[in-house]
mmCIF file of C-alpha atoms and ligand atoms in Angstrom:
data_model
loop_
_atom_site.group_PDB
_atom_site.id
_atom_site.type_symbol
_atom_site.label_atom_id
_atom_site.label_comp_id
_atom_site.label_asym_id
_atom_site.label_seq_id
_atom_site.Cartn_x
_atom_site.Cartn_y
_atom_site.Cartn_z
ATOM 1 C CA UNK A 1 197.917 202.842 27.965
ATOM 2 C CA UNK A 2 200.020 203.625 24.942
ATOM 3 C CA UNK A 3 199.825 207.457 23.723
ATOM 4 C CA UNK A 4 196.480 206.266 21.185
ATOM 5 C CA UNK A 5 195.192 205.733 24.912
ATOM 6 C CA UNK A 6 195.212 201.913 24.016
ATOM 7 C CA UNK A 7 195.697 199.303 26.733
ATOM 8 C CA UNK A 8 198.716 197.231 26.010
ATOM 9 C CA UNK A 9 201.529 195.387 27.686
ATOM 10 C CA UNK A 10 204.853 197.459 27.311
ATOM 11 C CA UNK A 11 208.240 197.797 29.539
ATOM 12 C CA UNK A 12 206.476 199.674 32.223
ATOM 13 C CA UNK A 13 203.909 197.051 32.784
ATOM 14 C CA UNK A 14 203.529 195.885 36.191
ATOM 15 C CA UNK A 15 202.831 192.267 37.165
ATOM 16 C CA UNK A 16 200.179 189.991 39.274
ATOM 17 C CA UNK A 17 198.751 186.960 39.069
ATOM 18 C CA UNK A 18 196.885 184.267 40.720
ATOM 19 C CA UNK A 19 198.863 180.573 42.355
ATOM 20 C CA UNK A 20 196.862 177.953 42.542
ATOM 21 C CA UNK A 21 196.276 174.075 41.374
ATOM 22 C CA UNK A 22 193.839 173.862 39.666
ATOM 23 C CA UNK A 23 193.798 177.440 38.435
ATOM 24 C CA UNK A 24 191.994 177.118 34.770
ATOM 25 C CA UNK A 25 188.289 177.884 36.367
ATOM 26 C CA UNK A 26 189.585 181.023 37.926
ATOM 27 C CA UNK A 27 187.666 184.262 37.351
ATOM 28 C CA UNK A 28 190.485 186.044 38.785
ATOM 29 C CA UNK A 29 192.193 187.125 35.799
ATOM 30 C CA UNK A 30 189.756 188.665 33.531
ATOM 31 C CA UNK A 31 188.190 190.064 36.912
ATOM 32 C CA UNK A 32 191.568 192.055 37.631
ATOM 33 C CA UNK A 33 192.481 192.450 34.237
ATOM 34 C CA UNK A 34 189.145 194.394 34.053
ATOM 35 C CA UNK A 35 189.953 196.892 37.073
ATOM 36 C CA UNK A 36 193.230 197.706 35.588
ATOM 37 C CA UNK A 37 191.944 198.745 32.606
ATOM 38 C CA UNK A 38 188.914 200.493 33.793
ATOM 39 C CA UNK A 39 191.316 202.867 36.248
ATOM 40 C CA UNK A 40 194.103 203.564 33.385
ATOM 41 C CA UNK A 41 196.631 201.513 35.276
ATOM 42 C CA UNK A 42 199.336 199.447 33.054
ATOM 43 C CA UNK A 43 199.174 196.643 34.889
ATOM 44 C CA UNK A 44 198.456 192.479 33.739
ATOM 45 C CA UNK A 45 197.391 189.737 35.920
ATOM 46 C CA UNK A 46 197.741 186.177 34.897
ATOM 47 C CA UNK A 47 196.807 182.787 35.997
ATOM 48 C CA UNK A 48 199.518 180.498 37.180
ATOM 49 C CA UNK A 49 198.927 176.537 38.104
ATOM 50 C CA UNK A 50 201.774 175.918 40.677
ATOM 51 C CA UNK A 51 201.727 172.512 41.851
ATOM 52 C CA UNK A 52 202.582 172.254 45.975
ATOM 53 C CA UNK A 53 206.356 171.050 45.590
ATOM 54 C CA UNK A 54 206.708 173.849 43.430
ATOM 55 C CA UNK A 55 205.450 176.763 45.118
ATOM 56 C CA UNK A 56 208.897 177.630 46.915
ATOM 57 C CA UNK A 57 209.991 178.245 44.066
ATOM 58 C CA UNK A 58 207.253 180.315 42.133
ATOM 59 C CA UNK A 59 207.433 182.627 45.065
ATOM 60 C CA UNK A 60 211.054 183.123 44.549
ATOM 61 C CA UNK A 61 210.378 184.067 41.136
ATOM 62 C CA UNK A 62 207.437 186.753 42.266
ATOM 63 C CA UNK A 63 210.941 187.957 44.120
ATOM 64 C CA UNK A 64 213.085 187.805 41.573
ATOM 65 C CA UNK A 65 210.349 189.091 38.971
ATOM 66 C CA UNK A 66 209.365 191.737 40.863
ATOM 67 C CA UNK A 67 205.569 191.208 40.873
ATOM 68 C CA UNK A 68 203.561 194.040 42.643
ATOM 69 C CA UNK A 69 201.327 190.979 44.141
ATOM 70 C CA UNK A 70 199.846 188.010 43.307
ATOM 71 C CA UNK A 71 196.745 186.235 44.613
ATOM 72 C CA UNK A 72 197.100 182.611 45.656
ATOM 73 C CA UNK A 73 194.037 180.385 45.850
ATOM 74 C CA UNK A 74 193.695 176.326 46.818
ATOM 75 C CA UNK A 75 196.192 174.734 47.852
ATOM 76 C CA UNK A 76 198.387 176.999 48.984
ATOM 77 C CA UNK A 77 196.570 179.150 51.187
ATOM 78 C CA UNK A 78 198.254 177.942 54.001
ATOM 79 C CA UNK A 79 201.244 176.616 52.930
ATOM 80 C CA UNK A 80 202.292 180.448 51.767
ATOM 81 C CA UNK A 81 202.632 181.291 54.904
ATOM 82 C CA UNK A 82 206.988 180.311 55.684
ATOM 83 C CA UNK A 83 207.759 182.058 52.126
ATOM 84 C CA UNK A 84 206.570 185.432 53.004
ATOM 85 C CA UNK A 85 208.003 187.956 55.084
ATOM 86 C CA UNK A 86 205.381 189.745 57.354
ATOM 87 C CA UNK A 87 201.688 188.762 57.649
ATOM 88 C CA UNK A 88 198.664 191.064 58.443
ATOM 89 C CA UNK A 89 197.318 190.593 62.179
ATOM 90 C CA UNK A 90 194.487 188.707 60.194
ATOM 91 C CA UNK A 91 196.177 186.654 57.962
ATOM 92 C CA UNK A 92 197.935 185.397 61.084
ATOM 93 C CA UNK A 93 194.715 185.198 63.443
ATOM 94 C CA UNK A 94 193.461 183.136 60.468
ATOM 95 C CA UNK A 95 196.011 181.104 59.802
ATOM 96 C CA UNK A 96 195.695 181.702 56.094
ATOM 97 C CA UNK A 97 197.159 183.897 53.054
ATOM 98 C CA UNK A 98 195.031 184.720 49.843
ATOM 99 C CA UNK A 99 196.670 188.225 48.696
ATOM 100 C CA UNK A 100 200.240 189.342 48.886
ATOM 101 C CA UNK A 101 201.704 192.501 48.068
ATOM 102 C CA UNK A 102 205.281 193.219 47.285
ATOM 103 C CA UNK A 103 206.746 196.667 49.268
ATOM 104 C CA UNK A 104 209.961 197.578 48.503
ATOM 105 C CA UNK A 105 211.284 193.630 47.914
ATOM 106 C CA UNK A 106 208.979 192.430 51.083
ATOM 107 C CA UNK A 107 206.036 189.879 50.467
ATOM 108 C CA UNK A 108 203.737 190.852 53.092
ATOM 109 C CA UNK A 109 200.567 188.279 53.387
ATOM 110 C CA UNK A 110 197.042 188.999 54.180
ATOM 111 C CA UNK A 111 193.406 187.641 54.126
ATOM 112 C CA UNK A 112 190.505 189.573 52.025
ATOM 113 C CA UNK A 113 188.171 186.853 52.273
ATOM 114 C CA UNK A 114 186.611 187.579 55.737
ATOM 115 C CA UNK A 115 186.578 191.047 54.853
ATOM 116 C CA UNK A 116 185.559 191.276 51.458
ATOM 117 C CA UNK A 117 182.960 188.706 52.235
ATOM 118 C CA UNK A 118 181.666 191.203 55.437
ATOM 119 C CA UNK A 119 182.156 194.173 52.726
ATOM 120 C CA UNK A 120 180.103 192.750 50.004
ATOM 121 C CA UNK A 121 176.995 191.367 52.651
ATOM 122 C CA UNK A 122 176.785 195.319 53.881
ATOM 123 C CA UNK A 123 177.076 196.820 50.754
ATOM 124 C CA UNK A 124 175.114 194.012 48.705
ATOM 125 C CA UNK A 125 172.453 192.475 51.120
ATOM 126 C CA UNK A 126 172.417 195.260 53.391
ATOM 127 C CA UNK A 127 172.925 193.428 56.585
ATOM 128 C CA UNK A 128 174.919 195.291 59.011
ATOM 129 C CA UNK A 129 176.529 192.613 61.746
ATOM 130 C CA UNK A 130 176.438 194.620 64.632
ATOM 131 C CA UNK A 131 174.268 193.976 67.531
ATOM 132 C CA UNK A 132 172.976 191.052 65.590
ATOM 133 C CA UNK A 133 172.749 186.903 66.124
ATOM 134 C CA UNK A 134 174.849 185.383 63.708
ATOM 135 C CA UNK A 135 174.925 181.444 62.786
ATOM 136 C CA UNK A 136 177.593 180.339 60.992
ATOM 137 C CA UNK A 137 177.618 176.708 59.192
ATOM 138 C CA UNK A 138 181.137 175.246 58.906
ATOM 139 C CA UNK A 139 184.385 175.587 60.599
ATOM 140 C CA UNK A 140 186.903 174.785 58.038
ATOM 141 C CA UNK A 141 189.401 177.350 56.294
ATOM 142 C CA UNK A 142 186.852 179.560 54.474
ATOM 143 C CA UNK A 143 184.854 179.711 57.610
ATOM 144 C CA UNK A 144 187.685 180.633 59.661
ATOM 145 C CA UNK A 145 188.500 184.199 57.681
ATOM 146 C CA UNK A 146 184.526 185.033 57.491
ATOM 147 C CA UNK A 147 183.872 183.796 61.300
ATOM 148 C CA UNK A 148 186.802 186.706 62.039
ATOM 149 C CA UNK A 149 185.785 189.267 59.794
ATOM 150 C CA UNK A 150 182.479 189.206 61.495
ATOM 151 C CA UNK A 151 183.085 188.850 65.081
ATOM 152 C CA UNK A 152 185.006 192.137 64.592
ATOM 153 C CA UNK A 153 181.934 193.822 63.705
ATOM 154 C CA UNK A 154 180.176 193.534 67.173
ATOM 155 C CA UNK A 155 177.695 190.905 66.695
ATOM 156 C CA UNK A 156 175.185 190.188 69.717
ATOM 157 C CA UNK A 157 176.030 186.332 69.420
ATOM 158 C CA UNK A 158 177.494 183.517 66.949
ATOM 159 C CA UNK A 159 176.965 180.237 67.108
ATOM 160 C CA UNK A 160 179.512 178.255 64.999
ATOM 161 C CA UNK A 161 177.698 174.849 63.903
ATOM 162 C CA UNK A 162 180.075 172.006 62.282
ATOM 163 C CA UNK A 163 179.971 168.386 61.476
ATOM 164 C CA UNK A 164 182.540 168.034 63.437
ATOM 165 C CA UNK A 165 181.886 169.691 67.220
ATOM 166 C CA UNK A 166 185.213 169.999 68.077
ATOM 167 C CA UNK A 167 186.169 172.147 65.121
ATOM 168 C CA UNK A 168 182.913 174.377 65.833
ATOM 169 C CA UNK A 169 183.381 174.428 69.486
ATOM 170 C CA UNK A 170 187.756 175.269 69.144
ATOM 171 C CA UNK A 171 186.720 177.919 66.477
ATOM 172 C CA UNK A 172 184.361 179.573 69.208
ATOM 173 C CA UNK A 173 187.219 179.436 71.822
ATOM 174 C CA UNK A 174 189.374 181.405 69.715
ATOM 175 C CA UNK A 175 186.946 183.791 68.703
ATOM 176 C CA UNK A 176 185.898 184.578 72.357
ATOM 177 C CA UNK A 177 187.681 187.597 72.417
ATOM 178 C CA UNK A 178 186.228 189.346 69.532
ATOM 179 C CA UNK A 179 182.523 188.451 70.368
ATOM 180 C CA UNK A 180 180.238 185.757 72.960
ATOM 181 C CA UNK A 181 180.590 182.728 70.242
ATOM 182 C CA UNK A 182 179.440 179.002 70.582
ATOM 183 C CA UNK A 183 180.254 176.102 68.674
ATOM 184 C CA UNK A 184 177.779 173.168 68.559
ATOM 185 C CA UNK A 185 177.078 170.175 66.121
ATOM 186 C CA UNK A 186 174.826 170.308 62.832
ATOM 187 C CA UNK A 187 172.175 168.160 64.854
ATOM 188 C CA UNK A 188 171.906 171.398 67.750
ATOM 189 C CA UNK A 189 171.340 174.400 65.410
ATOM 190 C CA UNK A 190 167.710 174.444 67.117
ATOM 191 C CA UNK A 191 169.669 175.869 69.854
ATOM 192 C CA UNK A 192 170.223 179.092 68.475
ATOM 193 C CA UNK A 193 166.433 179.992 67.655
ATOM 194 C CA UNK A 194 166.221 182.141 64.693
ATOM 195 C CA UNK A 195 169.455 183.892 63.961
ATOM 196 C CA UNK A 196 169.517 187.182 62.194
ATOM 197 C CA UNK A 197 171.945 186.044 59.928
ATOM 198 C CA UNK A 198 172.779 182.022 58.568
ATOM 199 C CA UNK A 199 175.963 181.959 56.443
ATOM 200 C CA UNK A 200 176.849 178.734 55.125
ATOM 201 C CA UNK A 201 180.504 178.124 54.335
ATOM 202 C CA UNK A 202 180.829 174.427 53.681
ATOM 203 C CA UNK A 203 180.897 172.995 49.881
ATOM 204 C CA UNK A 204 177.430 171.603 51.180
ATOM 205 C CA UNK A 205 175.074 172.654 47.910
ATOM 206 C CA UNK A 206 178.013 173.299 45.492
ATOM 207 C CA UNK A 207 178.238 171.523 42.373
ATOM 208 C CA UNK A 208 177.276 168.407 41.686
ATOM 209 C CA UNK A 209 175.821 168.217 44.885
ATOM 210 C CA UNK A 210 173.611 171.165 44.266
ATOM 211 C CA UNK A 211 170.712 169.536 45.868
ATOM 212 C CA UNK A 212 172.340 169.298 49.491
ATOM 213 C CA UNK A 213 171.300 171.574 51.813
ATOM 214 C CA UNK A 214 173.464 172.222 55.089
ATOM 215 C CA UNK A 215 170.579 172.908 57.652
ATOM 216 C CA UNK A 216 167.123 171.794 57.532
ATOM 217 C CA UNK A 217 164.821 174.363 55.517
ATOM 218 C CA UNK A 218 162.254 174.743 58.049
ATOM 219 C CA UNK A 219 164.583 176.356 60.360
ATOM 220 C CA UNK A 220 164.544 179.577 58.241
ATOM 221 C CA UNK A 221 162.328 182.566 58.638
ATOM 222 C CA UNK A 222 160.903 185.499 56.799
ATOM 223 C CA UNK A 223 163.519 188.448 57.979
ATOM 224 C CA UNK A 224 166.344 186.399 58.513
ATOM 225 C CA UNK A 225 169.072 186.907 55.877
ATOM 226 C CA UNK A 226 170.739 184.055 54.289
ATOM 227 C CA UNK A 227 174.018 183.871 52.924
ATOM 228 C CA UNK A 228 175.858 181.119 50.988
ATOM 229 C CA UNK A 229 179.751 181.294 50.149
ATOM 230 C CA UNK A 230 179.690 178.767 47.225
ATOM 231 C CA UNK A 231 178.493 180.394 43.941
ATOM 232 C CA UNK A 232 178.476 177.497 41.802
ATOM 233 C CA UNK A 233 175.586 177.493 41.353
ATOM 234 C CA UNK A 234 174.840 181.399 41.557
ATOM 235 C CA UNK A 235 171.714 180.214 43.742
ATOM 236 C CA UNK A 236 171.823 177.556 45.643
ATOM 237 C CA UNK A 237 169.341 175.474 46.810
ATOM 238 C CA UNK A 238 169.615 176.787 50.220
ATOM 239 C CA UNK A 239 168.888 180.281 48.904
ATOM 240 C CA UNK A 240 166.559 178.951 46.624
ATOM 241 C CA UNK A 241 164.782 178.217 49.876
ATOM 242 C CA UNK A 242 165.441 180.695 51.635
ATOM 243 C CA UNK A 243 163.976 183.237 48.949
ATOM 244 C CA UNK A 244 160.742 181.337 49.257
ATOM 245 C CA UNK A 245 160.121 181.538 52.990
ATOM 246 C CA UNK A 246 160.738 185.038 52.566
ATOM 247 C CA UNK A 247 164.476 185.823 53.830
ATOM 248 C CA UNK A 248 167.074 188.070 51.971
ATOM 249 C CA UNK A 249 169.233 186.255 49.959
ATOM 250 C CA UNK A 250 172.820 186.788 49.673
ATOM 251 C CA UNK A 251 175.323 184.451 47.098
ATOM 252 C CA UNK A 252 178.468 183.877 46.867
ATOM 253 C CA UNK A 253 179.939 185.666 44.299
ATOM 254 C CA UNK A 254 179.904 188.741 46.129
ATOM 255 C CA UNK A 255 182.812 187.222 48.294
ATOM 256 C CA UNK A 256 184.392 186.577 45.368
ATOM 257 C CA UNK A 257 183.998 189.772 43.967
ATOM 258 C CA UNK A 258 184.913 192.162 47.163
ATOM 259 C CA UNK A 259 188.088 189.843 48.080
ATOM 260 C CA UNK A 260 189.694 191.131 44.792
ATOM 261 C CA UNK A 261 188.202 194.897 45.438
ATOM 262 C CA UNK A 262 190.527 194.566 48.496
ATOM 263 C CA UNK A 263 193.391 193.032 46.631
ATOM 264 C CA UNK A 264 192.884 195.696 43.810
ATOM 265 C CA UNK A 265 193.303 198.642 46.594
ATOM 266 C CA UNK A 266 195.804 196.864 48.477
ATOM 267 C CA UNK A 267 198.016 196.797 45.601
ATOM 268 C CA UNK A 268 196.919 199.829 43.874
ATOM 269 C CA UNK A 269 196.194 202.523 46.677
ATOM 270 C CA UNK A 270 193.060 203.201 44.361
ATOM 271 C CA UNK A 271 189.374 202.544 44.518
ATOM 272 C CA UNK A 272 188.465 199.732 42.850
ATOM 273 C CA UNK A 273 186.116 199.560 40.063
ATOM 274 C CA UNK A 274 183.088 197.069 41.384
ATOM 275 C CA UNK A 275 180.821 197.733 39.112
ATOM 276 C CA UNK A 276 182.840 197.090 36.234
ATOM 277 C CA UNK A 277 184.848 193.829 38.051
ATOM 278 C CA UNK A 278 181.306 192.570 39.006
ATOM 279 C CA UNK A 279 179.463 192.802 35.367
ATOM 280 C CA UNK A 280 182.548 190.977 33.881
ATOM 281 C CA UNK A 281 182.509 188.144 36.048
ATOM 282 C CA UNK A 282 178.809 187.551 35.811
ATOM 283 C CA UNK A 283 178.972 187.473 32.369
ATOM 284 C CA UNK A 284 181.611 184.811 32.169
ATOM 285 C CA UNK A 285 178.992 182.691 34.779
ATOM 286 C CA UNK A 286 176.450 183.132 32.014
ATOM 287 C CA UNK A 287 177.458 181.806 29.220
HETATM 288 P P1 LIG B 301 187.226 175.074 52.986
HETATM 289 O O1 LIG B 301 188.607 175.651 52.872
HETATM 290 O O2 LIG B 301 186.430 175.121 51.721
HETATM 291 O O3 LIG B 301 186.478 175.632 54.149
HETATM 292 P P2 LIG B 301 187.754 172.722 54.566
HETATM 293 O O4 LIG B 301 188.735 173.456 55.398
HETATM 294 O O5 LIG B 301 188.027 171.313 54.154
HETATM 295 O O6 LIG B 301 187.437 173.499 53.217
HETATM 296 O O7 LIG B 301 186.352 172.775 55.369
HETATM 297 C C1 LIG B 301 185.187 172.184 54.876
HETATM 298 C C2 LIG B 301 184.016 172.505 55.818
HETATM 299 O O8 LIG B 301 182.819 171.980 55.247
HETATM 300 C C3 LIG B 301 184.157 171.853 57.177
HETATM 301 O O9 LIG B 301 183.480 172.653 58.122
HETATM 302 C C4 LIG B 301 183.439 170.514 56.955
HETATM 303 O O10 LIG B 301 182.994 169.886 58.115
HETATM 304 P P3 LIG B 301 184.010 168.965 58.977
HETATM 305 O O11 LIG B 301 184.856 169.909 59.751
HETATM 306 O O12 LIG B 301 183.122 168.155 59.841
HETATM 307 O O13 LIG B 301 184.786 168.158 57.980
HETATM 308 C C5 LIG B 301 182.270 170.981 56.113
HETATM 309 N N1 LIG B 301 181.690 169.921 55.292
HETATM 310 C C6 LIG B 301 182.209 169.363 54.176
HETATM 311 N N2 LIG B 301 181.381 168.434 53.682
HETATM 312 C C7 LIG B 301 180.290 168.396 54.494
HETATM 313 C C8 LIG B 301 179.078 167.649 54.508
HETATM 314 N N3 LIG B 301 178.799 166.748 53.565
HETATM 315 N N4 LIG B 301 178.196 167.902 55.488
HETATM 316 C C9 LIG B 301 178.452 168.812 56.452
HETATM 317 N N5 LIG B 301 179.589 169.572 56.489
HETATM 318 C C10 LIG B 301 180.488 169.356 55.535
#
């Protein structure tokens, strides 16, 4: 803030942004541009597209520019990994980076998306995972952060279902640990009965495909909650389903949203504005 109590970029400002290819869609931006200016803090937060040879390099410039943190989004979720320093016991259980914070010249990785995703389903849909049956559709790289997040809660029993078994059933096997998990194909998710909780995470039902569904709509239940990661659309036709047999409904955007209220408070130390970082964003969906 200047002393009018204006928000403005001066010499004090203090950098982020966002790594990804492509990057012009992202919401991240305005989202975190929103929190900084709704806490006071002088901070900006820009979008970057950083092709794959390049991103060696951009990271040596968050270095060398002394960014505070930046968020890094497809394709280099993964591929972060060498360039940083330390990694958070989840980002390396996961296998992937989507928030990294600068300490004192250190890039230190970590995951929010598992945990933001678990944050925004308790605080949102009011689902609590513990001591409940959990299937989970998918077993790809979003699935892999949100299958960890919530075997740490305690849940009864998940059942990882993929297109491809192996994936599902390798997934399971490394989740073991954490809770009882099982991986089976699309074609067995009879097996599990009537889960208190379906999340899909595959780009089944996201634009232009919006009406795909991954699991056959008679399966669901009135009680059950039902989750979907994509939020493009906002409701998807497997919620739109799911909201007319009578389950609770849960999108994706709240993922979205909660995986920057981490970032924020990683970076920050303060709470983050949700509210404010969640009205901003839908608006930009709606028109
Ligand atoms: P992301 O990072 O978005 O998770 P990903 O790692 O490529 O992307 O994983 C995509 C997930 O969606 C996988 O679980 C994939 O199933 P496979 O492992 O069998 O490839 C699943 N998926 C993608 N398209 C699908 C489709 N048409 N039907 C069923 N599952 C699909």
């Amino acid at each position: 803030m200047d002393w009018k109590g204006n928000w403005t970029l001066n010499n004090e400002t203090v950098m982020y942004g966002v790594f990804g290819d492509p990057i012009k869609h992202s919401r991240s931006p305005l989202m975190m541009n929103r929190a900084f200016r709704e806490t006071g803090l002088n901070a900006a937060y820009a979008a970057f597209q950083v092709k794959p040879q390049d991103l060696g390099e951009a990271i040596r410039g968050v270095r060398a520019l002394g960014f505070r943190g930046i968020n890094v989004t497809i394709p280099h979720k993964v591929e972060i990994i060498p360039y940083l320093d330390e990694l958070s016991d989840a980002a390396k259980r996961i296998g992937a980076v989507n928030t990294v914070v600068q300490e004192e010249g250190r890039l230190i990785g970590r995951n929010t998306d598992g945990i933001g995703f678990v944050r925004s389903l308790k605080e949102e849909a009011g689902f609590f995972p513990q001591g409940r049956t959990v299937l989970l559709i998918g077993a790809g790289g979003a699935a892999r952060g949100v299958a960890y997040a919530l075997a740490s809660e305690g849940p009864k029993q998940m059942w990882i279902a993929n297109r491809t078994v192996r994936k599902a059933q390798d997934l399971a096997a490394e989740l073991s640990a954490f809770a009882d998990c099982r991986g089976i194909g699309l074609e067995d998710i009879r097996e599990c009965g009537f889960p208190d909780l379906v999340v899909n995470t595959t780009q089944v039902g996201m634009h232009p495909n919006e009406a795909e569904l991954p699991l056959d709509a008679g399966l669901l239940r009135a009680g059950m909650t039902v989750s979907d990661i994509v939020y493009n659309p906002l409701k998807t036709r497997l919620l739109t389903e799911a909201e007319r047999r009578g389950c609770r409904i849960h999108s994706g955007l709240g993922m979205f949203i909660y995986q920057g209220v981490y970032a924020f408070e990683y970076w920050t130390g303060k709470q983050a504005p949700v509210q404010a970082m969640r009205e901003v964003v839908e608006r930009s969906l709606e028109g």
